[in-house]
C-alpha positions as YAML, in Angstrom:
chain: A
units: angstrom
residues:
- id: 1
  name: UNK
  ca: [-14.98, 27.84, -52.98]
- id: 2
  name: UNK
  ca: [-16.23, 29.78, -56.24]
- id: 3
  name: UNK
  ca: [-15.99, 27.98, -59.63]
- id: 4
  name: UNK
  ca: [-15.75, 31.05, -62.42]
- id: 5
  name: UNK
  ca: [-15.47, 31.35, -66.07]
- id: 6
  name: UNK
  ca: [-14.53, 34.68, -67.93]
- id: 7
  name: UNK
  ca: [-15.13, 34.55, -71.33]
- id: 8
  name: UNK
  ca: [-12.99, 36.98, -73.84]
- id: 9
  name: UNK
  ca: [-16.37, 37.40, -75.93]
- id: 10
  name: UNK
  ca: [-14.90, 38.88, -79.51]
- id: 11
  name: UNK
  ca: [-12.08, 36.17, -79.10]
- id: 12
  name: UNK
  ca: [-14.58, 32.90, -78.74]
- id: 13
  name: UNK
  ca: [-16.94, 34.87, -81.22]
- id: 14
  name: UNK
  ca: [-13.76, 35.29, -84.06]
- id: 15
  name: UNK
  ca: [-12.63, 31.90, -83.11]
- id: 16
  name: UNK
  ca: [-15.35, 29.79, -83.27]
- id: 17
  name: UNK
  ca: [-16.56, 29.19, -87.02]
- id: 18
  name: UNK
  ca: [-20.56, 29.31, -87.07]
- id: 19
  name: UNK
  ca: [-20.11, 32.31, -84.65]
- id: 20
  name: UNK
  ca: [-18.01, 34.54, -86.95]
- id: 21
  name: UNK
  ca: [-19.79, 33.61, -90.01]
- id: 22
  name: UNK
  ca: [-22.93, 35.27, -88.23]
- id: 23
  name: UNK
  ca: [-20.27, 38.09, -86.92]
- id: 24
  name: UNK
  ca: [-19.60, 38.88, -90.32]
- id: 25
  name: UNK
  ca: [-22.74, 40.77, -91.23]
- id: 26
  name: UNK
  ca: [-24.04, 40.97, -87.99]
- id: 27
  name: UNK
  ca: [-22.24, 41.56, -84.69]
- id: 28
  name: UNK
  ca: [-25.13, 41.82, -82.48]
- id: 29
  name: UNK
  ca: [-26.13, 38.87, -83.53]
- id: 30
  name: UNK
  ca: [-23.44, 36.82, -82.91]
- id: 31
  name: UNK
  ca: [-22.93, 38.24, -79.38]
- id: 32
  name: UNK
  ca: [-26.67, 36.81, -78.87]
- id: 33
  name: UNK
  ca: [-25.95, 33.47, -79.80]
- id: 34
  name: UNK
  ca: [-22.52, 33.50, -77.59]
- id: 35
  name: UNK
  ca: [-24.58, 34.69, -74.79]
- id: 36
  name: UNK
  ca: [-27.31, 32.43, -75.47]
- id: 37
  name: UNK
  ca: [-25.03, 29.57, -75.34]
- id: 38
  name: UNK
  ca: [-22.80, 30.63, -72.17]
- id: 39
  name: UNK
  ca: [-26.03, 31.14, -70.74]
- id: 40
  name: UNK
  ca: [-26.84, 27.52, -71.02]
- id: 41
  name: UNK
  ca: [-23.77, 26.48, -70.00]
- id: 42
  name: UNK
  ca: [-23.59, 27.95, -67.01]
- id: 43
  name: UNK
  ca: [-26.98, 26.97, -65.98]
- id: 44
  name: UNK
  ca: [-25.73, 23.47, -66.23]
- id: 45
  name: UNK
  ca: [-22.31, 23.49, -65.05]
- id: 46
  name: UNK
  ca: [-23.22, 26.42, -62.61]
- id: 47
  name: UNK
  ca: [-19.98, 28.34, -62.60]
- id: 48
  name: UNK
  ca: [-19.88, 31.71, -62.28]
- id: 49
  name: UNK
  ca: [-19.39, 33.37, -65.81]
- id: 50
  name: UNK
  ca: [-18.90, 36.30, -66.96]
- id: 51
  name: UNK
  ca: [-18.40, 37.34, -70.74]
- id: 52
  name: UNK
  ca: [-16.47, 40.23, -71.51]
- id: 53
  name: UNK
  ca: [-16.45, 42.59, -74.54]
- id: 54
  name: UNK
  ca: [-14.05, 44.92, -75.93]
- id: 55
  name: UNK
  ca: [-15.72, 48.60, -75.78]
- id: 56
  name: UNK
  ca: [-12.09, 50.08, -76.12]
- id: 57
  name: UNK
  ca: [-11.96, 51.87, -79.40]
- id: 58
  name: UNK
  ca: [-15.79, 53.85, -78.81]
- id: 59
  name: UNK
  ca: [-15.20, 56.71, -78.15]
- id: 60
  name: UNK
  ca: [-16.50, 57.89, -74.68]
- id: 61
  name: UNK
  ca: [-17.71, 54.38, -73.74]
- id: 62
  name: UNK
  ca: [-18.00, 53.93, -69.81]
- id: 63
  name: UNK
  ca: [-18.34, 50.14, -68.44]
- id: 64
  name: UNK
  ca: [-21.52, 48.57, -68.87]
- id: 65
  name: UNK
  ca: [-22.27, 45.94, -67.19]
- id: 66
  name: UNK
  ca: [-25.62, 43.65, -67.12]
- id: 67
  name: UNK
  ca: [-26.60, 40.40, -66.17]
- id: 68
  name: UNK
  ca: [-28.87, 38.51, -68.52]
- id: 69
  name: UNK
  ca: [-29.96, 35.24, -66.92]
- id: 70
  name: UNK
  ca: [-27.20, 34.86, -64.28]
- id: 71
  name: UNK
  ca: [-24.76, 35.92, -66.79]
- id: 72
  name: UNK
  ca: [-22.95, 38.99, -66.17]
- id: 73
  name: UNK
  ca: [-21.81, 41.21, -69.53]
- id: 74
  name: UNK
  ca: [-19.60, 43.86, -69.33]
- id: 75
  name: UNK
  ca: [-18.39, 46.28, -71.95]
- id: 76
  name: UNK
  ca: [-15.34, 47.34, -70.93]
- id: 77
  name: UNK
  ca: [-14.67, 51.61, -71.27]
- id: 78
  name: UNK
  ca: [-12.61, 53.50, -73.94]
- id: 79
  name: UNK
  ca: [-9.13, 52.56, -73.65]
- id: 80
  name: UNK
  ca: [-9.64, 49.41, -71.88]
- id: 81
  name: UNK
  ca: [-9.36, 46.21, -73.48]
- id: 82
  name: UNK
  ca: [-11.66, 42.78, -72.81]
- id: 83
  name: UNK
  ca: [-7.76, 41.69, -72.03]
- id: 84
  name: UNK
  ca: [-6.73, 44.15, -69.31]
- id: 85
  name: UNK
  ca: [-10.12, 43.98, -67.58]
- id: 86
  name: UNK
  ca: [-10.28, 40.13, -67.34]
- id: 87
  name: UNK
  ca: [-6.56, 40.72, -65.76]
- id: 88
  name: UNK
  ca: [-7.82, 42.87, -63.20]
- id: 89
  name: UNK
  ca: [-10.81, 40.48, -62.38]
- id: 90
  name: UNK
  ca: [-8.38, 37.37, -62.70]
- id: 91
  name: UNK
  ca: [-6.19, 39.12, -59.83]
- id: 92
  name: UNK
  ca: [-9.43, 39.81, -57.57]
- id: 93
  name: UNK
  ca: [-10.82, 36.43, -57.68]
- id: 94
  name: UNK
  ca: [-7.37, 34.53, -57.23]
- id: 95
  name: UNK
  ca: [-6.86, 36.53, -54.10]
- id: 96
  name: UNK
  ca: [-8.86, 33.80, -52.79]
- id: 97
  name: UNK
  ca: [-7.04, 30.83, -53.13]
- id: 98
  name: UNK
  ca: [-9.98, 28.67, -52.93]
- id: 99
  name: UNK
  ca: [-11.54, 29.70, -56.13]
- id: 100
  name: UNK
  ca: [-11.10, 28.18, -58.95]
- id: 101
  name: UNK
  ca: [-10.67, 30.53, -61.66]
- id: 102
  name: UNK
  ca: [-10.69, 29.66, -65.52]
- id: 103
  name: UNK
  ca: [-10.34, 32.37, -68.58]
- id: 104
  name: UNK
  ca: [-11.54, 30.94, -72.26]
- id: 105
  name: UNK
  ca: [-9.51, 32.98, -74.92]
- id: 106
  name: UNK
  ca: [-7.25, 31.76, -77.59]
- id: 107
  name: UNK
  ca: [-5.11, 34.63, -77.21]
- id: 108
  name: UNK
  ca: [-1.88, 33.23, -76.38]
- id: 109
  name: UNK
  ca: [-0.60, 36.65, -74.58]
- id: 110
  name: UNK
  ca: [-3.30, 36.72, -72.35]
- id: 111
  name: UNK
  ca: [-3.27, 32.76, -71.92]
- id: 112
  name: UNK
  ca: [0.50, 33.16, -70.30]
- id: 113
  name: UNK
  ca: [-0.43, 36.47, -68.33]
- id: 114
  name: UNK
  ca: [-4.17, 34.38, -66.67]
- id: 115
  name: UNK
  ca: [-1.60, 31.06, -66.07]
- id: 116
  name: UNK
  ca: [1.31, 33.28, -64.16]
- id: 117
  name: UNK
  ca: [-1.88, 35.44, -62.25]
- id: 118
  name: UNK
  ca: [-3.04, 31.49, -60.59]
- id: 119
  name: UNK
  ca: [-5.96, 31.01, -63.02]
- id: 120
  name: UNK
  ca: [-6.30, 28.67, -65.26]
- id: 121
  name: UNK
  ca: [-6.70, 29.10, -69.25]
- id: 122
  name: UNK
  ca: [-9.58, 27.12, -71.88]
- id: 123
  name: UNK
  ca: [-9.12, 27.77, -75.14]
- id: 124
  name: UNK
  ca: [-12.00, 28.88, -77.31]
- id: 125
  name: UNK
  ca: [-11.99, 25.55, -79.33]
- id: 126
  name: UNK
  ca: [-11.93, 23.85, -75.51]
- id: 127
  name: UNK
  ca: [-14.86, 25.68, -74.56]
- id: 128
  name: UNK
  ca: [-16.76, 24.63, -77.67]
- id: 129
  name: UNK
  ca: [-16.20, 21.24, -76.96]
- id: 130
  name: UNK
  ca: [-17.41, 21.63, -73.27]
- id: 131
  name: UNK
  ca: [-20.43, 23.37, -74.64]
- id: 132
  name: UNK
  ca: [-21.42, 20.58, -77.30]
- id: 133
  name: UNK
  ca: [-20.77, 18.06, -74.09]
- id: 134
  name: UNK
  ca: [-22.95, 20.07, -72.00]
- id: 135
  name: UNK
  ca: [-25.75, 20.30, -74.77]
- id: 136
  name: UNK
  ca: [-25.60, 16.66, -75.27]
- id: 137
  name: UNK
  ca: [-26.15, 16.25, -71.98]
- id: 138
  name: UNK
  ca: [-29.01, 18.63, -71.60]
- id: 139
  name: UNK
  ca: [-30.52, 16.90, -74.93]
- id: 140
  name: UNK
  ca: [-30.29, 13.43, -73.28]
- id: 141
  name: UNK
  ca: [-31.58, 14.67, -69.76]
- id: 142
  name: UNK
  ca: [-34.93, 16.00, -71.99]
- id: 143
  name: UNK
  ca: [-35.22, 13.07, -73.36]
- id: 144
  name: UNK
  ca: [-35.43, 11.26, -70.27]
- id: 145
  name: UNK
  ca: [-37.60, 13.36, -68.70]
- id: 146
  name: UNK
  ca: [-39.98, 12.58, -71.88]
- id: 147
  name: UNK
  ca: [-39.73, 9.26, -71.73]
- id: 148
  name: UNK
  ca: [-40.71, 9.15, -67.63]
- id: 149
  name: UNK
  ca: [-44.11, 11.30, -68.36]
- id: 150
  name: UNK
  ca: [-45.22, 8.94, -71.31]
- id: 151
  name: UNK
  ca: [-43.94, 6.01, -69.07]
- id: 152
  name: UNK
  ca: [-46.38, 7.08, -66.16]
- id: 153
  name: UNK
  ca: [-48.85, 8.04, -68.60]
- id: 154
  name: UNK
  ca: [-49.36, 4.70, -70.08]
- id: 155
  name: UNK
  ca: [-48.95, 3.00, -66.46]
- id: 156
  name: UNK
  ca: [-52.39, 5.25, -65.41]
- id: 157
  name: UNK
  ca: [-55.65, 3.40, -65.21]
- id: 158
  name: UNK
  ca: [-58.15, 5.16, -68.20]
- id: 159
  name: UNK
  ca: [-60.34, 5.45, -65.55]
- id: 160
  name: UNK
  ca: [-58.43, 7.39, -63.23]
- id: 161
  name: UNK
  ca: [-56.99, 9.54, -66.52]
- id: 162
  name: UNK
  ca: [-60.86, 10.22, -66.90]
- id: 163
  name: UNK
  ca: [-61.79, 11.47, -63.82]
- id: 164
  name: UNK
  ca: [-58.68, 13.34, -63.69]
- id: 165
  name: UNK
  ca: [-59.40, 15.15, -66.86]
- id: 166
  name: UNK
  ca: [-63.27, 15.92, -65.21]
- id: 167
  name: UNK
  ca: [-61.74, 17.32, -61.89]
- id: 168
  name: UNK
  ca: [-59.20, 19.47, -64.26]
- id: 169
  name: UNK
  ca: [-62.28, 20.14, -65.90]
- id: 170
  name: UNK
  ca: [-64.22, 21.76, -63.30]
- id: 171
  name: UNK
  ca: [-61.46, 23.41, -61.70]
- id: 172
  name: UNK
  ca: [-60.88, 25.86, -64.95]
- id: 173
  name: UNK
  ca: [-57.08, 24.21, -65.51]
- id: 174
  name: UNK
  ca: [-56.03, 24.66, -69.06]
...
């Protein structure tokens, strides 16, 4: 069984607030802070995602796709929308009835066509809370971690911290 996330990219990008503000005066940018983010996400949750751009309206645009840290990206060709491609990819990956297949848009259209195709829908203010639960997480996980290394530090004879440091020493170890 497959766990995937598509992500309608512009949509989640116009629809979440510190996103668009950056969109405003710098598109790029904003895509590389969504992608940044999903990338995180997906790293801890370790669905499947992919994010999908509307290349529709360039002219001569063929797909592009590329995969930045497990994340696939995809540009979608002139005359095809972020919509109509996650529809085809929807249809693909519900042919399987085992995966479980969830598309983040606020696009209410596209939210009825992914429900009737067996998929399931998140909208983008849904997937912004999932991704503030899943940094939280990550934050308190660090944290954690932190804590354990100064915990075993401080539980380590100064002795044997001092030859330690002499072996590291002598072996070149930064």
């Amino acid at each position: 069984m497959g766990k995937y996330l598509l992500v309608d990219g512009y949509n989640i990008i116009n629809a979440w607030p510190r996103l668009k503000k950056i969109g405003a005066t710098n598109l790029e940018e904003a895509r590389e802070k969504l992608i940044e983010d999903i990338v995180e996400y997906k790293h801890y949750t370790g669905e499947t995602v992919t994010i999908v751009f509307d290349a529709h309206l360039v002219k001569k645009s063929r797909m592009k796709k590329i995969n930045i840290k497990g994340v696939s990206i995809i540009f979608t060709k002139e005359h095809e929308t972020a919509d109509s491609y996650i529809e085809k990819r929807v249809e693909e990956l519900t042919k399987n009835r085992k995966n479980q297949v969830r598309v983040a848009t606020s696009d209410w259209a596209e939210q009825q066509v992914v429900l009737g195709s067996g998929a399931t829908r998140i909208s983008a203010r849904e997937l912004n809370i999932e991704m503030d639960q899943v940094k939280k997480k990550i934050r308190i996980k660090t944290e954690e971690t932190k804590k354990i290394r100064s915990t075993l530090e401080e539980r380590i004879d100064s002795e044997i911290v001092e030859k330690l440091e002499k072996w590291r020493r002598s072996q070149g170890l930064s």
